[in-house]
Short mmCIF file of C-alpha atoms and ligand atoms in Angstrom, two decimals:
data_model
loop_
_atom_site.label_atom_id
_atom_site.label_comp_id
_atom_site.label_asym_id
_atom_site.label_seq_id
_atom_site.Cartn_x
_atom_site.Cartn_y
_atom_site.Cartn_z
CA MET A 25 16.42 -8.80 21.40
CA LYS A 26 17.11 -9.27 17.69
CA ASP A 27 17.46 -6.53 15.07
CA LYS A 28 15.49 -3.30 14.91
CA ILE A 29 12.96 -3.20 12.07
CA ILE A 30 11.05 -0.14 10.80
CA VAL A 31 7.45 -0.95 9.89
CA THR A 32 5.68 1.84 8.00
CA GLY A 33 1.90 1.58 8.23
CA GLY A 34 2.35 -0.64 11.28
CA CYS A 35 -0.99 0.47 12.76
CA GLY A 36 -2.86 -0.71 9.67
CA TYR A 37 -4.50 -4.04 8.95
CA ILE A 38 -1.64 -6.16 7.60
CA GLY A 39 0.99 -4.00 9.32
CA SER A 40 -0.37 -4.54 12.84
CA HIS A 41 -0.53 -8.32 12.40
CA THR A 42 3.03 -8.32 11.07
CA VAL A 43 4.23 -6.22 14.01
CA ILE A 44 2.86 -8.85 16.41
CA THR A 45 4.60 -11.66 14.53
CA LEU A 46 7.88 -9.70 14.60
CA ILE A 47 7.58 -9.00 18.33
CA HIS A 48 6.87 -12.67 18.99
CA HIS A 49 10.13 -13.42 17.21
CA ASN A 50 11.96 -10.88 19.38
CA TYR A 51 12.49 -8.16 16.82
CA GLU A 52 12.52 -4.57 18.04
CA VAL A 53 9.83 -2.77 16.07
CA VAL A 54 9.55 0.91 15.20
CA ILE A 55 6.15 1.76 13.74
CA ILE A 56 5.92 4.78 11.47
CA ASP A 57 2.31 5.67 10.71
CA ASP A 58 0.48 8.92 9.93
CA LEU A 59 -2.74 7.48 11.45
CA SER A 60 -4.65 8.67 8.36
CA ASN A 61 -6.49 5.34 8.20
CA SER A 62 -5.75 3.75 11.55
CA SER A 63 -6.15 4.33 15.26
CA PRO A 64 -3.45 4.96 17.88
CA GLN A 65 -5.40 2.49 20.09
CA ILE A 66 -3.88 -0.23 17.91
CA LEU A 67 -0.67 0.33 19.88
CA ASP A 68 -2.51 -0.60 23.09
CA ARG A 69 -3.91 -3.69 21.40
CA ILE A 70 -0.48 -4.71 20.11
CA GLU A 71 0.90 -4.28 23.62
CA SER A 72 -1.91 -6.28 25.16
CA ILE A 73 -1.46 -9.15 22.69
CA SER A 74 2.34 -9.25 22.61
CA GLY A 75 3.35 -7.79 25.96
CA VAL A 76 5.56 -5.24 24.21
CA ARG A 77 4.77 -1.69 23.17
CA PRO A 78 6.56 -0.92 19.89
CA HIS A 79 8.23 2.46 19.37
CA PHE A 80 5.82 4.73 17.56
CA GLU A 81 6.54 7.71 15.31
CA GLN A 82 3.67 9.65 13.77
CA VAL A 83 5.16 10.77 10.49
CA ASP A 84 3.81 11.67 7.06
CA LEU A 85 6.09 9.89 4.61
CA LYS A 86 5.12 12.29 1.82
CA SER A 87 7.56 14.71 3.44
CA PHE A 88 11.17 13.77 2.71
CA GLU A 89 12.46 15.94 5.58
CA ALA A 90 10.22 14.16 8.08
CA THR A 91 11.08 10.74 6.62
CA GLN A 92 14.79 11.46 6.68
CA ALA A 93 14.60 12.72 10.29
CA VAL A 94 12.86 9.61 11.60
CA PHE A 95 15.10 7.23 9.64
CA LYS A 96 18.14 9.08 11.02
CA THR A 97 16.85 8.58 14.56
CA HIS A 98 16.51 4.86 13.83
CA LYS A 99 19.50 4.41 11.55
CA ASP A 100 20.46 1.32 13.55
CA ALA A 101 17.44 -0.43 11.98
CA LYS A 102 18.36 -3.37 9.75
CA ALA A 103 15.31 -3.39 7.47
CA VAL A 104 12.15 -1.57 6.49
CA ILE A 105 8.78 -3.19 5.85
CA HIS A 106 6.81 -0.62 3.88
CA PHE A 107 3.06 -1.06 4.25
CA ALA A 108 2.04 2.60 4.44
CA ALA A 109 -0.23 3.38 1.49
CA HIS A 110 -3.76 4.32 0.57
CA LYS A 111 -5.66 1.24 -0.63
CA ALA A 112 -9.28 2.05 -1.52
CA VAL A 113 -9.86 1.26 -5.18
CA ALA A 114 -13.00 3.40 -5.61
CA GLU A 115 -11.46 6.38 -3.81
CA SER A 116 -8.40 6.13 -6.06
CA ILE A 117 -10.61 6.43 -9.14
CA GLN A 118 -12.21 9.57 -7.65
CA ASN A 119 -8.90 11.06 -6.55
CA PRO A 120 -5.99 9.66 -8.57
CA LEU A 121 -3.54 12.42 -7.72
CA MET A 122 -3.92 11.76 -4.00
CA TYR A 123 -3.07 8.10 -4.64
CA TYR A 124 -0.07 8.72 -6.90
CA GLN A 125 1.20 11.40 -4.55
CA ASN A 126 0.79 9.41 -1.36
CA ASN A 127 1.79 5.93 -2.51
CA LEU A 128 4.66 6.91 -4.79
CA PHE A 129 6.18 9.89 -2.90
CA SER A 130 6.24 7.78 0.26
CA LEU A 131 8.08 4.96 -1.53
CA LEU A 132 10.61 7.36 -3.07
CA ASN A 133 11.20 9.03 0.30
CA VAL A 134 11.60 5.70 2.08
CA LEU A 135 14.15 4.51 -0.52
CA LYS A 136 16.12 7.77 -0.35
CA ALA A 137 16.10 7.82 3.45
CA GLN A 138 17.20 4.16 3.48
CA GLN A 139 20.06 5.02 1.15
CA GLU A 140 21.17 8.00 3.24
CA ASN A 141 21.07 5.99 6.44
CA SER A 142 22.44 2.72 5.05
CA ILE A 143 19.38 0.65 5.94
CA ASN A 144 19.85 -1.93 3.25
CA HIS A 145 16.82 -4.20 3.25
CA LEU A 146 13.26 -3.47 2.17
CA ILE A 147 10.08 -5.53 2.03
CA PHE A 148 7.43 -3.92 -0.15
CA SER A 149 3.66 -4.50 0.05
CA SER A 150 2.60 -5.23 -3.48
CA SER A 151 -0.59 -6.75 -4.79
CA ALA A 152 -1.87 -9.33 -7.23
CA THR A 153 -3.54 -6.37 -8.91
CA VAL A 154 -0.23 -5.90 -10.82
CA TYR A 155 -1.25 -8.91 -12.96
CA GLY A 156 -4.30 -7.08 -14.34
CA ASN A 157 -6.53 -9.63 -16.05
CA PRO A 158 -4.18 -12.59 -16.33
CA SER A 159 -4.70 -15.17 -19.01
CA LYS A 160 -3.34 -18.24 -17.17
CA MET A 161 -4.29 -19.77 -13.80
CA PRO A 162 -2.69 -20.26 -11.36
CA ILE A 163 -0.76 -17.01 -11.71
CA THR A 164 3.00 -17.42 -11.59
CA GLU A 165 5.33 -14.55 -10.69
CA ASP A 166 6.69 -14.39 -14.23
CA ALA A 167 3.24 -13.56 -15.68
CA PRO A 168 3.34 -10.13 -17.33
CA THR A 169 2.25 -7.18 -15.22
CA GLN A 170 -0.47 -5.04 -16.74
CA ARG A 171 -1.82 -1.55 -16.38
CA SER A 172 -4.45 -1.67 -13.68
CA SER A 173 -8.00 -0.44 -14.08
CA SER A 174 -7.55 1.69 -10.94
CA PRO A 175 -4.99 4.32 -9.91
CA TYR A 176 -4.52 2.33 -6.68
CA GLY A 177 -3.52 -0.75 -8.67
CA ASN A 178 -1.28 1.33 -10.88
CA THR A 179 0.59 2.72 -7.87
CA LYS A 180 1.59 -0.88 -7.06
CA LYS A 181 2.65 -1.61 -10.64
CA ILE A 182 4.62 1.64 -10.92
CA ALA A 183 6.15 1.05 -7.47
CA GLU A 184 7.48 -2.32 -8.63
CA GLU A 185 8.94 -0.65 -11.73
CA ILE A 186 10.62 1.96 -9.53
CA LEU A 187 12.03 -0.83 -7.35
CA GLU A 188 13.35 -2.63 -10.43
CA ASP A 189 15.15 0.48 -11.70
CA PHE A 190 16.40 1.30 -8.23
CA THR A 191 17.79 -2.16 -7.47
CA ASN A 192 19.37 -2.31 -10.95
CA SER A 193 21.14 0.98 -10.33
CA GLN A 194 23.07 0.10 -7.19
CA SER A 195 23.80 -2.97 -5.15
CA GLU A 196 23.43 -1.81 -1.55
CA ILE A 197 19.70 -2.20 -1.00
CA SER A 198 17.98 -5.52 -1.54
CA VAL A 199 14.23 -5.73 -1.87
CA ILE A 200 11.53 -8.38 -1.63
CA SER A 201 8.20 -7.42 -3.10
CA LEU A 202 5.25 -9.45 -1.84
CA ARG A 203 2.19 -9.66 -4.06
CA TYR A 204 -0.82 -10.20 -1.83
CA PHE A 205 -3.90 -11.91 -3.16
CA ASN A 206 -7.04 -11.22 -1.03
CA PRO A 207 -6.16 -10.78 2.65
CA ILE A 208 -9.02 -11.43 5.09
CA GLY A 209 -9.31 -12.69 8.67
CA ALA A 210 -8.11 -11.26 11.93
CA HIS A 211 -5.85 -12.06 14.87
CA ALA A 212 -7.00 -15.03 16.98
CA SER A 213 -7.22 -12.74 20.03
CA GLY A 214 -10.07 -10.85 18.33
CA GLN A 215 -8.28 -7.62 19.31
CA ILE A 216 -7.04 -6.47 15.92
CA GLY A 217 -8.43 -6.83 12.43
CA GLU A 218 -9.49 -4.90 9.37
CA PHE A 219 -11.07 -1.55 10.15
CA PRO A 220 -12.31 -0.03 6.89
CA SER A 221 -13.25 3.62 7.10
CA GLY A 222 -16.70 4.30 5.63
CA ILE A 223 -18.37 1.82 3.32
CA PRO A 224 -16.11 -1.16 2.69
CA ASN A 225 -14.92 -1.84 -0.86
CA ASN A 226 -13.85 -5.38 -0.14
CA LEU A 227 -16.04 -8.43 0.08
CA MET A 228 -15.25 -9.81 3.55
CA PRO A 229 -15.79 -6.64 5.62
CA TYR A 230 -18.93 -5.98 3.58
CA ILE A 231 -20.22 -9.46 4.47
CA THR A 232 -19.45 -9.12 8.19
CA GLN A 233 -20.90 -5.59 8.37
CA THR A 234 -24.07 -6.79 6.65
CA ALA A 235 -24.41 -9.69 9.09
CA ALA A 236 -23.81 -7.27 11.98
CA GLY A 237 -26.61 -5.02 10.73
CA ILE A 238 -24.34 -2.09 9.79
CA ARG A 239 -25.17 -2.55 6.06
CA GLU A 240 -28.57 -3.57 4.80
CA LYS A 241 -27.48 -6.06 2.16
CA LEU A 242 -24.49 -7.26 0.21
CA MET A 243 -24.56 -6.48 -3.49
CA VAL A 244 -23.00 -9.32 -5.45
CA PHE A 245 -21.35 -7.65 -8.42
CA GLY A 246 -22.38 -9.89 -11.31
CA ASN A 247 -23.20 -13.58 -11.77
CA ASP A 248 -22.51 -13.83 -15.50
CA TYR A 249 -18.76 -14.41 -15.38
CA PRO A 250 -17.28 -17.51 -17.02
CA THR A 251 -16.81 -19.29 -13.67
CA LYS A 252 -18.44 -22.31 -12.01
CA ASP A 253 -21.37 -20.33 -10.56
CA GLY A 254 -21.00 -17.10 -12.56
CA THR A 255 -19.45 -15.06 -9.71
CA PRO A 256 -15.77 -14.07 -9.65
CA ILE A 257 -13.14 -16.25 -8.05
CA ARG A 258 -10.46 -14.95 -5.71
CA ASP A 259 -7.66 -16.39 -3.60
CA TYR A 260 -8.47 -15.36 0.00
CA ILE A 261 -5.59 -15.55 2.45
CA HIS A 262 -5.50 -15.24 6.24
CA VAL A 263 -3.79 -12.04 7.39
CA VAL A 264 -1.77 -13.95 10.02
CA ASP A 265 -0.40 -16.22 7.26
CA LEU A 266 0.57 -13.04 5.40
CA ALA A 267 2.26 -11.69 8.53
CA GLU A 268 4.29 -14.90 8.80
CA ALA A 269 5.34 -14.57 5.16
CA HIS A 270 6.79 -11.13 5.98
CA LEU A 271 8.86 -12.74 8.75
CA LYS A 272 10.21 -15.30 6.26
CA ALA A 273 11.03 -12.56 3.76
CA LEU A 274 12.76 -10.54 6.46
CA GLU A 275 14.88 -13.50 7.54
CA ARG A 276 15.79 -14.17 3.93
CA LEU A 277 17.03 -10.60 3.51
CA LEU A 278 18.87 -10.50 6.83
CA ASP A 279 20.58 -13.88 6.16
CA ALA A 280 21.67 -12.56 2.76
CA SER A 281 19.97 -15.60 1.18
CA ALA A 282 18.25 -13.60 -1.56
CA THR A 283 19.67 -14.46 -4.97
CA SER A 284 18.94 -11.13 -6.61
CA SER A 285 18.54 -7.58 -5.37
CA LEU A 286 14.81 -7.64 -6.21
CA GLU A 287 12.80 -10.78 -5.55
CA VAL A 288 9.04 -11.08 -6.02
CA PHE A 289 6.70 -13.62 -4.41
CA ASN A 290 2.98 -14.30 -4.62
CA LEU A 291 1.25 -14.62 -1.27
CA GLY A 292 -1.90 -16.65 -1.69
CA THR A 293 -3.21 -20.10 -0.78
CA GLY A 294 -3.53 -21.31 -4.37
CA ASN A 295 -7.27 -21.99 -3.83
CA GLY A 296 -9.98 -19.95 -5.50
CA PHE A 297 -13.44 -19.31 -4.03
CA SER A 298 -16.36 -17.61 -5.77
CA VAL A 299 -18.40 -14.81 -4.18
CA LEU A 300 -21.35 -17.20 -3.72
CA GLU A 301 -19.07 -19.77 -2.08
CA MET A 302 -17.86 -17.08 0.30
CA ILE A 303 -21.44 -16.21 1.20
CA LYS A 304 -22.30 -19.88 1.81
CA ALA A 305 -19.15 -20.37 3.87
CA PHE A 306 -19.95 -17.30 5.95
CA GLU A 307 -23.50 -18.52 6.56
CA ALA A 308 -22.17 -21.90 7.67
CA VAL A 309 -19.61 -20.41 10.06
CA SER A 310 -21.86 -17.73 11.55
CA GLY A 311 -25.04 -19.78 11.54
CA ARG A 312 -27.04 -16.88 10.13
CA PRO A 313 -28.40 -16.14 6.67
CA LEU A 314 -26.85 -13.24 4.79
CA ASN A 315 -29.02 -10.69 3.02
CA TYR A 316 -27.67 -10.33 -0.52
CA GLU A 317 -28.76 -9.45 -4.02
CA ILE A 318 -27.19 -10.03 -7.43
CA THR A 319 -26.50 -6.76 -9.20
CA ASP A 320 -24.43 -5.50 -12.15
CA ARG A 321 -20.76 -6.23 -12.59
CA ARG A 322 -18.35 -3.80 -10.91
CA PRO A 323 -16.21 -2.12 -13.59
CA GLY A 324 -12.64 -3.38 -13.60
CA ASP A 325 -13.35 -6.72 -11.85
CA VAL A 326 -11.70 -9.75 -13.41
CA PRO A 327 -13.32 -13.20 -13.48
CA GLU A 328 -10.64 -15.25 -11.81
CA MET A 329 -7.45 -14.80 -9.78
CA PHE A 330 -5.55 -17.41 -7.82
CA ALA A 331 -1.90 -17.76 -7.05
CA SER A 332 0.73 -20.23 -7.95
CA THR A 333 2.30 -20.85 -4.54
CA THR A 334 5.29 -22.85 -5.77
CA LEU A 335 7.90 -20.10 -5.63
CA ALA A 336 6.94 -18.97 -2.12
CA LYS A 337 6.94 -22.60 -0.96
CA ASN A 338 10.29 -23.53 -2.50
CA VAL A 339 12.26 -20.32 -2.08
CA LEU A 340 10.67 -18.35 0.77
CA LYS A 341 9.92 -21.62 2.62
CA TRP A 342 6.45 -20.33 3.40
CA GLU A 343 2.97 -21.55 2.73
CA ALA A 344 -0.42 -20.59 4.11
CA SER A 345 -1.62 -22.88 6.91
CA ARG A 346 -5.03 -21.40 7.80
CA ASN A 347 -8.15 -22.50 5.95
CA LEU A 348 -11.22 -20.59 4.80
CA LYS A 349 -13.14 -21.44 7.96
CA ASP A 350 -10.35 -19.95 10.13
CA MET A 351 -10.38 -16.83 7.96
CA ILE A 352 -14.14 -16.31 8.12
CA GLN A 353 -14.48 -17.23 11.80
CA SER A 354 -11.77 -14.76 12.83
CA SER A 355 -13.23 -11.98 10.65
CA TRP A 356 -16.64 -12.56 12.22
CA THR A 357 -15.31 -12.67 15.79
CA TRP A 358 -13.48 -9.40 15.16
CA GLU A 359 -16.57 -7.75 13.73
CA GLN A 360 -18.77 -8.83 16.62
CA ASN A 361 -16.51 -8.35 19.61
CA LEU A 362 -14.20 -5.45 19.41
CA ARG A 363 -14.35 -3.56 16.19
CA SER A 364 -16.91 -1.05 17.43
CA GLU A 365 -14.74 -0.03 20.37
CA LEU A 366 -12.02 1.43 18.16
CA LYS A 367 -12.28 5.13 17.44
N1 UDP B 29 -17.63 -8.16 -4.30
C1 UDP B 29 -19.02 -8.13 -4.31
N2 UDP B 29 -19.66 -7.22 -3.50
C2 UDP B 29 -18.98 -6.35 -2.70
C3 UDP B 29 -17.55 -6.38 -2.70
C4 UDP B 29 -16.92 -7.31 -3.52
O1 UDP B 29 -19.67 -8.91 -5.00
O2 UDP B 29 -19.61 -5.53 -2.02
C5 UDP B 29 -16.93 -9.14 -5.14
C6 UDP B 29 -16.07 -8.50 -6.20
O3 UDP B 29 -16.81 -8.34 -7.39
C7 UDP B 29 -14.96 -9.54 -6.38
C8 UDP B 29 -14.85 -10.20 -5.00
O4 UDP B 29 -16.06 -9.88 -4.32
O5 UDP B 29 -15.34 -10.52 -7.29
C9 UDP B 29 -13.68 -9.70 -4.20
O6 UDP B 29 -13.72 -8.30 -4.18
P1 UDP B 29 -12.71 -7.43 -3.32
O7 UDP B 29 -13.01 -5.99 -3.59
O8 UDP B 29 -12.74 -7.89 -1.92
O9 UDP B 29 -11.28 -7.84 -3.91
P2 UDP B 29 -10.64 -7.63 -5.38
O10 UDP B 29 -11.77 -7.35 -6.34
O11 UDP B 29 -9.73 -6.50 -5.23
O12 UDP B 29 -9.97 -8.90 -5.69
#
């Protein structure tokens, strides 16, 4: 058994896939999750896929006392991967205080508890949303960050600023912040995947739920953008590729290979697909037509986002290996087979 790693939000979408990758590489995983947007059954699924049941602690990271207590119990951990956060853009616009409180208090508490228990490595879940509406494609990590149009996006931008100040202030804790582009897809077993509560905000779960008959039709938010077919372009990335990037980042921190106390990497494929291309690709993979309608633009959407992958390739030694067909096929399998069984 290798080192013990704390994974906050380990029952969530990206967290659960990362936990499986870590277990496959013999790490001992402690999941901390408040189950506010995930199911405890995920632990059974993780066990069935990996053969190992991770330690589980149901803790609300907004409470410093609770965070400190659980970190003290696991002070032999070597690193923290901090996924736990609220992530629904529309909900964050309705309820900004909930988002600032949850996403920022939890980060502050994790950092303080790490400091008090000398757990000196952190991987932070950031997002390409920190780039706002970037002027140059592909987006490189040195592009300026911008105020987001949503409180959710702003929590990621502010979190990175907090991490910058924190890592500048003392040398003990080193951090890698990973800026995800558009994660989709599911584990090849079909046993875990994205499980949005209520009406999905994101394109892929909306597509699969429409095809499954849970939603009547997909609304395509605008076809008058300055792109090849008028619909916005995004860099979709397979969640298992993302999970593997977390493993690379972890190894980089544990080997002390990081060259500064805060490193930032884009996690994308470098390829952009439009909404209409995603619909066509889904129809080809699933063999069924998708009911959709063009409607107005969604406020805050930007025309085009795709990653420069050079830094991740050269420094993190990681690049995405799964293609769009793998992403869509696994999302669709997950939707059809097992999603409905989770409570
Ligand atoms: N989108 C859409 N209908 C939906 C959900 C999303 O047309 O029901 C579009 C959205 O306008 C964007 C793309 O799909 O261009 C990806 O949206 P998502 O919310 O998944 O990711 P983000 O906008 O955060 O990149």
